[in-house]
Tab-separated table of C-alpha atoms and ligand atoms in Angstrom:
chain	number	residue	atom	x	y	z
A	182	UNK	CA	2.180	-30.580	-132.823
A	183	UNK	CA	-0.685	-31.321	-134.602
A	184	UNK	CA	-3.218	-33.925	-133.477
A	185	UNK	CA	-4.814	-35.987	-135.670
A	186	UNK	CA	-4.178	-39.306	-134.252
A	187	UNK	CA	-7.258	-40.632	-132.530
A	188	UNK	CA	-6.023	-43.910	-131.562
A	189	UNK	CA	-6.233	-44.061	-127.440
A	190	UNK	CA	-2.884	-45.769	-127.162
A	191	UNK	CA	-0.904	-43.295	-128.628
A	192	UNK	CA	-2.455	-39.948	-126.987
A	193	UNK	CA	-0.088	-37.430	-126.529
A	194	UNK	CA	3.287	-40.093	-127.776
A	195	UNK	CA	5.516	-38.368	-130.309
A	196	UNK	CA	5.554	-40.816	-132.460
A	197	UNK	CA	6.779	-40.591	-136.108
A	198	UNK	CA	6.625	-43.414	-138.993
A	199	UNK	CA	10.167	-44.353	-139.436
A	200	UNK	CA	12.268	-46.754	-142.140
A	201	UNK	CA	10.841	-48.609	-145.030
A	202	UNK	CA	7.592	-47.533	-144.909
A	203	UNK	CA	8.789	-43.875	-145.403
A	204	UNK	CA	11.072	-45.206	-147.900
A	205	UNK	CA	8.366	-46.715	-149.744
A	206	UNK	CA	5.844	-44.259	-149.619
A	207	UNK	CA	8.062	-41.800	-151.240
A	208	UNK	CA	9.328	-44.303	-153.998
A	209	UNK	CA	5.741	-45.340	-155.081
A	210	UNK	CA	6.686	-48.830	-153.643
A	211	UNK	CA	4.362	-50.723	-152.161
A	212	UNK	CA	4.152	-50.632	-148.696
A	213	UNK	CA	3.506	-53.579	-146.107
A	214	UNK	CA	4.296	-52.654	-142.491
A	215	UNK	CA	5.302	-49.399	-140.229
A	216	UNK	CA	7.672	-49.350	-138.470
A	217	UNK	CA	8.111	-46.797	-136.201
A	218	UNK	CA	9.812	-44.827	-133.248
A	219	UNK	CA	8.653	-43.466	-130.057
A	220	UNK	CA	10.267	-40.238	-128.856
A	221	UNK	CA	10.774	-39.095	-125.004
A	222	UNK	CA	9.228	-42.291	-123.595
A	223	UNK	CA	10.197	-44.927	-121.046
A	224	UNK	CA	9.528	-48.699	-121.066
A	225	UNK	CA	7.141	-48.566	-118.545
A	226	UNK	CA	4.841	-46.004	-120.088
A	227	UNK	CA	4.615	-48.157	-123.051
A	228	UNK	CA	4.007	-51.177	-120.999
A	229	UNK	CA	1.221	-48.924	-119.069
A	230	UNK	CA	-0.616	-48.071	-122.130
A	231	UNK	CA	-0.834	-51.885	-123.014
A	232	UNK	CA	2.303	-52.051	-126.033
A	233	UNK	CA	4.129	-55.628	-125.484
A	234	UNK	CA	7.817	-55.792	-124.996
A	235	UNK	CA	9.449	-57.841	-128.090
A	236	UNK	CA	12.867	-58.988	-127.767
A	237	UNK	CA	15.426	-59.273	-125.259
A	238	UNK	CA	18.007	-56.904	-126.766
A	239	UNK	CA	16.163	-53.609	-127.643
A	240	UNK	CA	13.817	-51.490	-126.286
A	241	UNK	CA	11.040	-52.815	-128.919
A	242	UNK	CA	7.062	-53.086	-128.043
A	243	UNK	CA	3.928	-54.346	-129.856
A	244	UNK	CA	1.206	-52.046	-130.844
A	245	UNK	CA	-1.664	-54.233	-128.360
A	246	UNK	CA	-4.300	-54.093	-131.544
A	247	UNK	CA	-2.081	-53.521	-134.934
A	248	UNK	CA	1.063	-55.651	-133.883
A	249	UNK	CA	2.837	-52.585	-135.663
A	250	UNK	CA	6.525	-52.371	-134.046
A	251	UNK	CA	7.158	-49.046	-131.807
A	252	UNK	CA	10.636	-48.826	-131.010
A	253	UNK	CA	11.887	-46.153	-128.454
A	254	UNK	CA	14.412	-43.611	-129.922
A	255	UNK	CA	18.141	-45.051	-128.958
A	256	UNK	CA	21.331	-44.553	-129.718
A	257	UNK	CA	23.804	-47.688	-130.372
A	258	UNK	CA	27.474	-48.045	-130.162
A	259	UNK	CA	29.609	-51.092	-131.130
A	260	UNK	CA	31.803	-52.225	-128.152
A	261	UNK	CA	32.833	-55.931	-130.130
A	262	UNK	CA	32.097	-58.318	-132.498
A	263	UNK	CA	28.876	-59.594	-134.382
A	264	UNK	CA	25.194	-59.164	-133.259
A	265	UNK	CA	25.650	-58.871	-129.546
A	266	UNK	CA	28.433	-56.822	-129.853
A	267	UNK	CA	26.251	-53.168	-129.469
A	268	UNK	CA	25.574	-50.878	-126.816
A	269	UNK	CA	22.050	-49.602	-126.503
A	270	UNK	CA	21.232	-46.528	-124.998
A	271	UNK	CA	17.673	-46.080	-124.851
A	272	UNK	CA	16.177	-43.086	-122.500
A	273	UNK	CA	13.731	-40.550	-123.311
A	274	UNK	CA	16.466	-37.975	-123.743
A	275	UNK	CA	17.087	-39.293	-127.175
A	276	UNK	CA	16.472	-37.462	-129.544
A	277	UNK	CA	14.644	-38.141	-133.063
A	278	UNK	CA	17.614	-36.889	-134.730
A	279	UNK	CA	19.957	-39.236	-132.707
A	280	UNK	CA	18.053	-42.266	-133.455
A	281	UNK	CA	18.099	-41.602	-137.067
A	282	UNK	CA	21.925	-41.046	-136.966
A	283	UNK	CA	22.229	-44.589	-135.960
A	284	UNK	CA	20.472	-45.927	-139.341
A	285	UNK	CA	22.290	-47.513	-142.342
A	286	UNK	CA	21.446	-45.791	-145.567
A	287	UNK	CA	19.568	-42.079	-145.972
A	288	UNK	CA	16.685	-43.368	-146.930
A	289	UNK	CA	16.025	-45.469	-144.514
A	290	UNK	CA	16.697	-42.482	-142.661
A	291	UNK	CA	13.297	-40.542	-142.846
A	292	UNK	CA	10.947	-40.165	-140.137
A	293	UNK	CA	7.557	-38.648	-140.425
A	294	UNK	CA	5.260	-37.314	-137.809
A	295	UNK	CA	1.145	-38.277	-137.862
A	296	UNK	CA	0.597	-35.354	-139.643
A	297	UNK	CA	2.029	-35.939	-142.657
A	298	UNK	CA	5.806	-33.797	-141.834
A	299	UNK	CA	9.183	-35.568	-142.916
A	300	UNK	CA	11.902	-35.057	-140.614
A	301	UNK	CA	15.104	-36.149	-143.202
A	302	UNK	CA	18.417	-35.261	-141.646
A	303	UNK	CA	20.766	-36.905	-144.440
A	304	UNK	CA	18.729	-35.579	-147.297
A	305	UNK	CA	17.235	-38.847	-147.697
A	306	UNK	CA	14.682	-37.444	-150.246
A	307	UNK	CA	17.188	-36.101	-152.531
A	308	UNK	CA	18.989	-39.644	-152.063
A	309	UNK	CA	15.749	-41.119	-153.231
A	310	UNK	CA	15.014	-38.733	-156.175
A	311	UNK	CA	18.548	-39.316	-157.423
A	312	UNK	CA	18.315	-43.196	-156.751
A	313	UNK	CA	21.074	-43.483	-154.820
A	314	UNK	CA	22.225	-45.898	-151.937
A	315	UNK	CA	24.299	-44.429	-149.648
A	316	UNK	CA	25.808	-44.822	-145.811
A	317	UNK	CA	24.850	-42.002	-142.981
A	318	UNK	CA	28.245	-42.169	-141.233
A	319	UNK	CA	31.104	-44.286	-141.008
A	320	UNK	CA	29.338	-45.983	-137.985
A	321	UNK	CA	27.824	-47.968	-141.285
A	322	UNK	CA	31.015	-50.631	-140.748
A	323	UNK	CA	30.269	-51.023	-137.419
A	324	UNK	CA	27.615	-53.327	-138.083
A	325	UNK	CA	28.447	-55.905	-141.171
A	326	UNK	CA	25.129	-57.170	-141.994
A	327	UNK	CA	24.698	-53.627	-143.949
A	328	UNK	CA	26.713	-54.763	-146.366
A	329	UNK	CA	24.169	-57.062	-146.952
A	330	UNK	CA	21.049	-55.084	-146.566
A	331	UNK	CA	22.816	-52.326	-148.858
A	332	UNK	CA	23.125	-55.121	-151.781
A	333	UNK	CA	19.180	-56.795	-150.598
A	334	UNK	CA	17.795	-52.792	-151.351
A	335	UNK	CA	20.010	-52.749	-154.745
A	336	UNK	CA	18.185	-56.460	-155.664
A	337	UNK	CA	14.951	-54.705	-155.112
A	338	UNK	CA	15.388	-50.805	-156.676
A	339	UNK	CA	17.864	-51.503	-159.332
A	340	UNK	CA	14.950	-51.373	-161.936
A	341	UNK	CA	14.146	-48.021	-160.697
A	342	UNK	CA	17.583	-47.548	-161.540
A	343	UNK	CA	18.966	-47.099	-158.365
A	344	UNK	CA	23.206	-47.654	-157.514
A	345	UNK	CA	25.265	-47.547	-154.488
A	346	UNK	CA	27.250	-43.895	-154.022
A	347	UNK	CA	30.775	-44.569	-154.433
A	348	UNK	CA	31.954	-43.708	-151.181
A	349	UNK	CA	29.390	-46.617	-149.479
A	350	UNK	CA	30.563	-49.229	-151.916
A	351	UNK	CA	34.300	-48.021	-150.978
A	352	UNK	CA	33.399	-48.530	-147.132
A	353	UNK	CA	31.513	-52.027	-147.918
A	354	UNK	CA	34.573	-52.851	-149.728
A	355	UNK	CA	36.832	-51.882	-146.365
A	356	UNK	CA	33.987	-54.184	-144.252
A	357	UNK	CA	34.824	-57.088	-145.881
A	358	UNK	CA	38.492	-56.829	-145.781
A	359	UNK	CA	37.989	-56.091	-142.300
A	360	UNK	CA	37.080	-59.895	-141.811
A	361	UNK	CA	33.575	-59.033	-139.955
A	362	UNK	CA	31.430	-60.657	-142.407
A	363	UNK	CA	32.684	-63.812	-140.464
A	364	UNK	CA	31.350	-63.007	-137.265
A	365	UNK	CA	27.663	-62.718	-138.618
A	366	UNK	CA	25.369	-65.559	-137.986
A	367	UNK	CA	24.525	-67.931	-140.121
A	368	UNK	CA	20.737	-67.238	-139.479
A	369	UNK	CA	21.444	-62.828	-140.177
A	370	UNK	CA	23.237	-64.012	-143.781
A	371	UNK	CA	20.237	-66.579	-144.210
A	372	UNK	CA	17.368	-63.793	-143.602
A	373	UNK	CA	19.046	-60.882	-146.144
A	374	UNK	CA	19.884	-63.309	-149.107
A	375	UNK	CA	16.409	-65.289	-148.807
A	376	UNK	CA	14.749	-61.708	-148.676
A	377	UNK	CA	17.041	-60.714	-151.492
A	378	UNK	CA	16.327	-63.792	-153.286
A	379	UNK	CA	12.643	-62.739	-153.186
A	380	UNK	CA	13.134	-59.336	-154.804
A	381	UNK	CA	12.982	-57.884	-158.861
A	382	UNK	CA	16.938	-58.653	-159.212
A	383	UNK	CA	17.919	-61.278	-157.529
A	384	UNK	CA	21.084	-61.437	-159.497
A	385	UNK	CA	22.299	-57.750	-158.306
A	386	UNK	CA	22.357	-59.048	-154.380
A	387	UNK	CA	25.330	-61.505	-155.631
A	388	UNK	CA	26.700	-59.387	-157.975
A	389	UNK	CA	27.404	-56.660	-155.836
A	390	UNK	CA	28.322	-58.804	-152.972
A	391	UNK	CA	31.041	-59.788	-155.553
A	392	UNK	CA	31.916	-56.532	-156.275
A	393	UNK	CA	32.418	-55.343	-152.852
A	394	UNK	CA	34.629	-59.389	-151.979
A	395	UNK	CA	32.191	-60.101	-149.661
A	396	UNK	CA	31.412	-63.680	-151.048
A	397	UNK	CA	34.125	-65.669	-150.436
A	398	UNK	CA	33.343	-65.293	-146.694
A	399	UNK	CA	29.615	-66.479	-146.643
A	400	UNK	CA	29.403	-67.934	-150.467
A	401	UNK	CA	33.081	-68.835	-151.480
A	402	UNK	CA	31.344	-72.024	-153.763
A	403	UNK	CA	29.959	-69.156	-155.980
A	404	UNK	CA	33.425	-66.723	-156.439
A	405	UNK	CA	34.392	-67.211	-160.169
A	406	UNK	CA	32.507	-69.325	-162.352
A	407	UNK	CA	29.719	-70.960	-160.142
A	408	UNK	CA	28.055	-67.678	-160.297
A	409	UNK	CA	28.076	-66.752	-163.962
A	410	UNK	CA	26.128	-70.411	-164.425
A	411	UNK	CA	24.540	-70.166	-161.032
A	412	UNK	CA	23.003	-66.758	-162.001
A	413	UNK	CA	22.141	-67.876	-165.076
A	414	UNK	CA	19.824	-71.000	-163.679
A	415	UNK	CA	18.542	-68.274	-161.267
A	416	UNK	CA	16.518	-66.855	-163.614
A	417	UNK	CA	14.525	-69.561	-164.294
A	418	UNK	CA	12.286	-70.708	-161.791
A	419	UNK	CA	8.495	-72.484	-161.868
A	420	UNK	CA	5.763	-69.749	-161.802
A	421	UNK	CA	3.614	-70.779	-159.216
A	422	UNK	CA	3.595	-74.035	-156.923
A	423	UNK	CA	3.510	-74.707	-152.658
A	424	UNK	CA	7.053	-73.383	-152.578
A	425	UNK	CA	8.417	-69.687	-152.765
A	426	UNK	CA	10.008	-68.440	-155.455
A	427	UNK	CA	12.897	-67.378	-152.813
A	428	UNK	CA	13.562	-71.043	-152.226
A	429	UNK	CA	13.422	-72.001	-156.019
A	430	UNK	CA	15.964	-69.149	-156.775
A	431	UNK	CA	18.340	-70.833	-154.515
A	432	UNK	CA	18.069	-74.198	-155.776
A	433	UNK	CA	18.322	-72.939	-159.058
A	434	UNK	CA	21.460	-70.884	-157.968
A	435	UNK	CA	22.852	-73.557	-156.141
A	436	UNK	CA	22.308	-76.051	-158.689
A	437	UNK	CA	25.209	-76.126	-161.425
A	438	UNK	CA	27.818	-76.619	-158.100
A	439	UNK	CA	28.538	-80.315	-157.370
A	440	UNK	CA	27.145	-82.018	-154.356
A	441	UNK	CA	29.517	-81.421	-151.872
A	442	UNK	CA	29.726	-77.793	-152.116
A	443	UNK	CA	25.885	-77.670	-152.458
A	444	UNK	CA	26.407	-79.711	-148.607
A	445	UNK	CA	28.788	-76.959	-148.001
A	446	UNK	CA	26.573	-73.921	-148.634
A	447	UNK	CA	23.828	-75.377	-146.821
A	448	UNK	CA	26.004	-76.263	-143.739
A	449	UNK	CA	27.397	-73.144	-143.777
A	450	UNK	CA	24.498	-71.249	-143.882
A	451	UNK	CA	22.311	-73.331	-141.559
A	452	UNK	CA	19.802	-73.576	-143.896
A	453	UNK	CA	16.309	-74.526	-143.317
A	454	UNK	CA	15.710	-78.466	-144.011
A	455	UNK	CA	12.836	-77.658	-146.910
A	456	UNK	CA	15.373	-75.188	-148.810
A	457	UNK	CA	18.369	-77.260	-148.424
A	458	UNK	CA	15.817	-80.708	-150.047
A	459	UNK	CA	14.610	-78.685	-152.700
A	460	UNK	CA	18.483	-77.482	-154.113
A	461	UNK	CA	19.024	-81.262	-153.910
A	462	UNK	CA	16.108	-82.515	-155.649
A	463	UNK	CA	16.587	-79.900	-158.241
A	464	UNK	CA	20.123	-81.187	-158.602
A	465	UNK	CA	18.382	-84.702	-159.248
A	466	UNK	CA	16.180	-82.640	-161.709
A	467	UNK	CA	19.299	-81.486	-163.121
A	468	UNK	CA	20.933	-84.530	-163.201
A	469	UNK	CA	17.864	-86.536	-165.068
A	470	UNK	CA	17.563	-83.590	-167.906
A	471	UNK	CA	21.424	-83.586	-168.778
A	472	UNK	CA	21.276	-86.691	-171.430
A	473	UNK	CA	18.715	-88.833	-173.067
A	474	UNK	CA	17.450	-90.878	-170.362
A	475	UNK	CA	15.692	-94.084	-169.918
A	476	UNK	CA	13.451	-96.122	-167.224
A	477	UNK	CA	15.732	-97.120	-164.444
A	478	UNK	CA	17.007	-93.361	-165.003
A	479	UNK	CA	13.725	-92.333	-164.178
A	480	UNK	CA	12.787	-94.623	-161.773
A	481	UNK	CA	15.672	-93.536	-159.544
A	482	UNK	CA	14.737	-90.101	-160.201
A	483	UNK	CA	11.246	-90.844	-158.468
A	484	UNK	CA	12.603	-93.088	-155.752
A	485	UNK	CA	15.542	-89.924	-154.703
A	486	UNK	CA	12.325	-88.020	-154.917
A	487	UNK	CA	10.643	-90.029	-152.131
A	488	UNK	CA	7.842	-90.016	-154.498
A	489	UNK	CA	5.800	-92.681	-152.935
A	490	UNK	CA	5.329	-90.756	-149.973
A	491	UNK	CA	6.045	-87.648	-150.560
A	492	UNK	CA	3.985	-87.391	-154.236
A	493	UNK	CA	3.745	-83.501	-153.824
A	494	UNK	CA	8.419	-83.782	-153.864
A	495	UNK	CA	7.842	-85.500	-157.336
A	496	UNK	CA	4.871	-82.045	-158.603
A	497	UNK	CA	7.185	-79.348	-157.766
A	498	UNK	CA	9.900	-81.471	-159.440
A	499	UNK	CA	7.995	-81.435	-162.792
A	500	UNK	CA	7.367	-77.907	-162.267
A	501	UNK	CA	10.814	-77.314	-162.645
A	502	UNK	CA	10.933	-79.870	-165.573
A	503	UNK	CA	8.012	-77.386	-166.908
A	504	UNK	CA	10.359	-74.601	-166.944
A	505	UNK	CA	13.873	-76.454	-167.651
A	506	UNK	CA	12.801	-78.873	-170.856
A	507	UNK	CA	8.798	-78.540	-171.240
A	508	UNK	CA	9.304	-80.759	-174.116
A	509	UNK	CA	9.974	-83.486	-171.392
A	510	UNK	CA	7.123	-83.043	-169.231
A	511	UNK	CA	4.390	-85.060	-170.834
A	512	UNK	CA	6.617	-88.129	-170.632
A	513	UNK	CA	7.505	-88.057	-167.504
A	514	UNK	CA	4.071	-86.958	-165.734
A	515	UNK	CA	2.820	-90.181	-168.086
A	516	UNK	CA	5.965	-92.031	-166.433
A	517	UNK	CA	5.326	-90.775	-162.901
A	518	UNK	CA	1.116	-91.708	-162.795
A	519	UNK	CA	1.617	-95.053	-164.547
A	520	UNK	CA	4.245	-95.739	-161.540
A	521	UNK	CA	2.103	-94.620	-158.916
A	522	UNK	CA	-1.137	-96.997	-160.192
A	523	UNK	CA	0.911	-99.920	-159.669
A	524	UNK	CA	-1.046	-101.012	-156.430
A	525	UNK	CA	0.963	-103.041	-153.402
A	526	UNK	CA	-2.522	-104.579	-152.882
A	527	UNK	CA	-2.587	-106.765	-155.895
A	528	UNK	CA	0.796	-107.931	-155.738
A	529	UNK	CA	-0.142	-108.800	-152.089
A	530	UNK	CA	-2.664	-110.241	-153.456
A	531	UNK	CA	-0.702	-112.005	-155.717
A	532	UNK	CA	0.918	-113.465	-152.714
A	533	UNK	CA	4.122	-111.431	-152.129
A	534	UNK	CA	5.343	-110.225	-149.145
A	535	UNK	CA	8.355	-108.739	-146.727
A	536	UNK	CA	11.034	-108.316	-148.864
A	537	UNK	CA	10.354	-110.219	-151.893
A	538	UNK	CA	6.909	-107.967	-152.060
A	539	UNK	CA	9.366	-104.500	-151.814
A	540	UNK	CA	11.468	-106.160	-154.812
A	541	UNK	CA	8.255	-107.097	-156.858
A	542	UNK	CA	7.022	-103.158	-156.343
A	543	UNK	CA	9.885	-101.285	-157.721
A	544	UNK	CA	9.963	-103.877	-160.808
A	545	UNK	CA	6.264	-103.628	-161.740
A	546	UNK	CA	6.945	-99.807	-161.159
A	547	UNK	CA	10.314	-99.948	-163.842
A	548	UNK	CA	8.142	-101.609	-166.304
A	549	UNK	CA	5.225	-98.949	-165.415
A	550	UNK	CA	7.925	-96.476	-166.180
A	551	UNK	CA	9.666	-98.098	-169.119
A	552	UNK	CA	6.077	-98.697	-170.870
A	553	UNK	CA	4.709	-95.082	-170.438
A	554	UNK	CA	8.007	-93.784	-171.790
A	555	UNK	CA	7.693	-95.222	-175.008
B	266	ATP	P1	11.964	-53.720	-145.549
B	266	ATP	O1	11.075	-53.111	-146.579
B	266	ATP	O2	12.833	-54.797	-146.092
B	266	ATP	O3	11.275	-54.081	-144.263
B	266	ATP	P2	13.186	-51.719	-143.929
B	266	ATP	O4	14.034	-50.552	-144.277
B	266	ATP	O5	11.883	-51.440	-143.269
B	266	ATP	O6	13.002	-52.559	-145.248
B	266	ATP	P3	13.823	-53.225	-141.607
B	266	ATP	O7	14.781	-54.363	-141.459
B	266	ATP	O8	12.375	-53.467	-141.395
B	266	ATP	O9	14.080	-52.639	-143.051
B	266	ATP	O10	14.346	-52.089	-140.643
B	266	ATP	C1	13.627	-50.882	-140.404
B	266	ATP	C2	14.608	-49.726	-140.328
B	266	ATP	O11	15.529	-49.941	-139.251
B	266	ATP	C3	15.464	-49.519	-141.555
B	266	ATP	O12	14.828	-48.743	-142.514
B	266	ATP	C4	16.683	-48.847	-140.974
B	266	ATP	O13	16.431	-47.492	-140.742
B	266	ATP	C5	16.827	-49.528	-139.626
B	266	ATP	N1	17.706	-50.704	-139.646
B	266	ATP	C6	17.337	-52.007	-139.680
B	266	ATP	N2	18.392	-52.821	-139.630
B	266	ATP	C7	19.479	-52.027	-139.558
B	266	ATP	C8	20.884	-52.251	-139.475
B	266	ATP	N3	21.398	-53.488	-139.460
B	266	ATP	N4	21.691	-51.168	-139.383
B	266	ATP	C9	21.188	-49.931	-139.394
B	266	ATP	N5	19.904	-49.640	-139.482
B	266	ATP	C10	19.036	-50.654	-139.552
B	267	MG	MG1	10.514	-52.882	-142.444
């Protein structure tokens, strides 16, 4: 083997660039972090040349000045249910070829040494020149969260015009009749669909998830109807703003369902507190824009907003506005900043206080509102 890698920590490793960033490199996709595999090693050489263990589970180490993941070569086999349920067999007698075996799709199947030579078992390459999405081995059901990555890399190549082979989408199909999908974790479901909700077509990650019946486990408010309209909200989301365009998706997505299966989703899906708020407040948002409304409309809006304290709530609410009915946005930033200048001080001045002074703010504020609406 040639040597041309100079870095001290990795003399005389095989090591090969493995996954995405193979993937990507051959798609003309941009690439943002290696991942890659260590061949004929043991844990304590890595930990002797300074790599740090990550992770309980697998035999994964941190490259001491990149961070860059090196995983040893193993081989996994299902012995139950959900995340936990895997044997890994990690030892130096694994092969590169065996580790690659264990991979989802072919072209995240591609390994490739220092010096440049690809190592591509499952033809990979001609998977990726034909656009194509599809399994390694039937060991793909063994792990149900592929279904889900398989849709995730649809969402983000299906404007290079990739699709799923047949046979894959036939053996996601058979995954989620298995019932399997269920014994995911809410957090695994939550990582894939926010990462999917971040990609070029958001839209295909539910669409082929409702292709292959695998919502109803996971997403059973959006079967039928709720995802025509919710798909069709999707697509608009504020440019820019402090939150990601991931989260806005999901509000939008989320935001033609009613409240209680908006609750649902959220439960369901242990969703972080900041996503779950902003698919409510856009529901408020929602809510406000439907009909012609007036100041206490608008005052409630603001108050559901936690405006007072939480000003920056009521910003990324009227960058949605921006987006939703920009025809609406002048009054109600005018609304919203003639609100806010109505000052506790003078009215404590004025000699309220305690409750009375509470009741006194939020009716100076309805007149603020009322006044700048006109
Ligand atoms: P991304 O660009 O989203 O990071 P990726 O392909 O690098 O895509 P990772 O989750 O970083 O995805 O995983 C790295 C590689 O590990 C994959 O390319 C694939 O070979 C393998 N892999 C990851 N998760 C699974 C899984 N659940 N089942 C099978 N193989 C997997
Ligand atoms: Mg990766």
């Amino acid at each position: 083997m040639k040597e041309t890698n100079s870095d001290p920590h990795l003399a005389g490793l095989n090591v090969y660039r493995v996954g995405g960033a193979v993937r990507d490199a051959l798609l003309g996709w941009p690439v943002y972090d290696n991942d890659w595999v260590v061949v004929g090693a043991t844990p304590e050489a890595m930990r002797k040349r300074g790599f740090k263990p990550v992770g309980r589970d697998f035999p994964v180490f941190l490259h001491p000045e990149t961070a860059e993941e090196y995983a040893l070569a193993r081989t996994e086999r299902k012995s139950g249910h959900g995340y936990a349920g895997f044997d890994v067999h990690a030892s130096p007698d694994v092969t590169l070829e065996e580790d690659l075996l264990r991979r989802d799709l072919t072209i995240n199947a591609i390994a490739q040494r220092t010096d440049g030579e690809l190592t591509d078992p499952f033809n990979g390459q001609g998977d990726i020149e034909q656009r194509v999405l599809r399994h390694i081995s039937s060991a793909f059901s063994e792990d149900p969260l592929r279904v889900l990555r398989t849709a995730r890399f649809l969402a983000r190549y299906a404007s290079l015009g990739f699709t799923i082979a047949p046979e894959t989408l036939a053996l996601m199909l058979q995954v989620s009749h298995s019932g399997e999908l269920e014994h995911l974790a809410a957090e695994r479901v939550w990582v894939e669909t926010e990462k999917a909700l971040g990609e070029p077509s958001p839209e295909v990650y539910f669409t082929t998830l409702e292709r292959c019946d695998a919502l109803n486990v996971w997403w059973p408010e959006l079967v039928g109807e709720g995802l025509e309209k919710g798909l069709a909200a999707l697509a608009q989301v504020p440019e820019s703003g402090s939150m990601p365009v991931a989260h806005w998706r999901y509000a939008q997505l989320v935001s033609p369902l009613t409240t209680e299966q908006r609750d649902a989703l959220a439960e369901r899906l242990k969703l972080p507190n900041a996503v779950a708020q902003l698919a409510r407040q856009a529901a408020l948002t929602h809510a406000l824009l439907t009909a012609e409304f007036d100041g206490p409309q608008v005052l409630r809006w603001l108050e559901r907003l936690d405006g007072w304290r939480k000003p920056e709530q009521v910003e990324a609410q009227l960058a949605l506005v921006k987006v939703l009915a920009p025809e609406q946005v002048g009054r109600l930033k005018s609304a919203w900043q003639a609100a806010q200048e109505v000052s506790p001080q003078v009215l404590i001045a004025e000699g309220y206080k305690g409750a009375a002074l509470g009741e006194a703010l939020r009716e100076r504020r309805g007149q603020a509102v009322v006044a700048a609406l006109k």
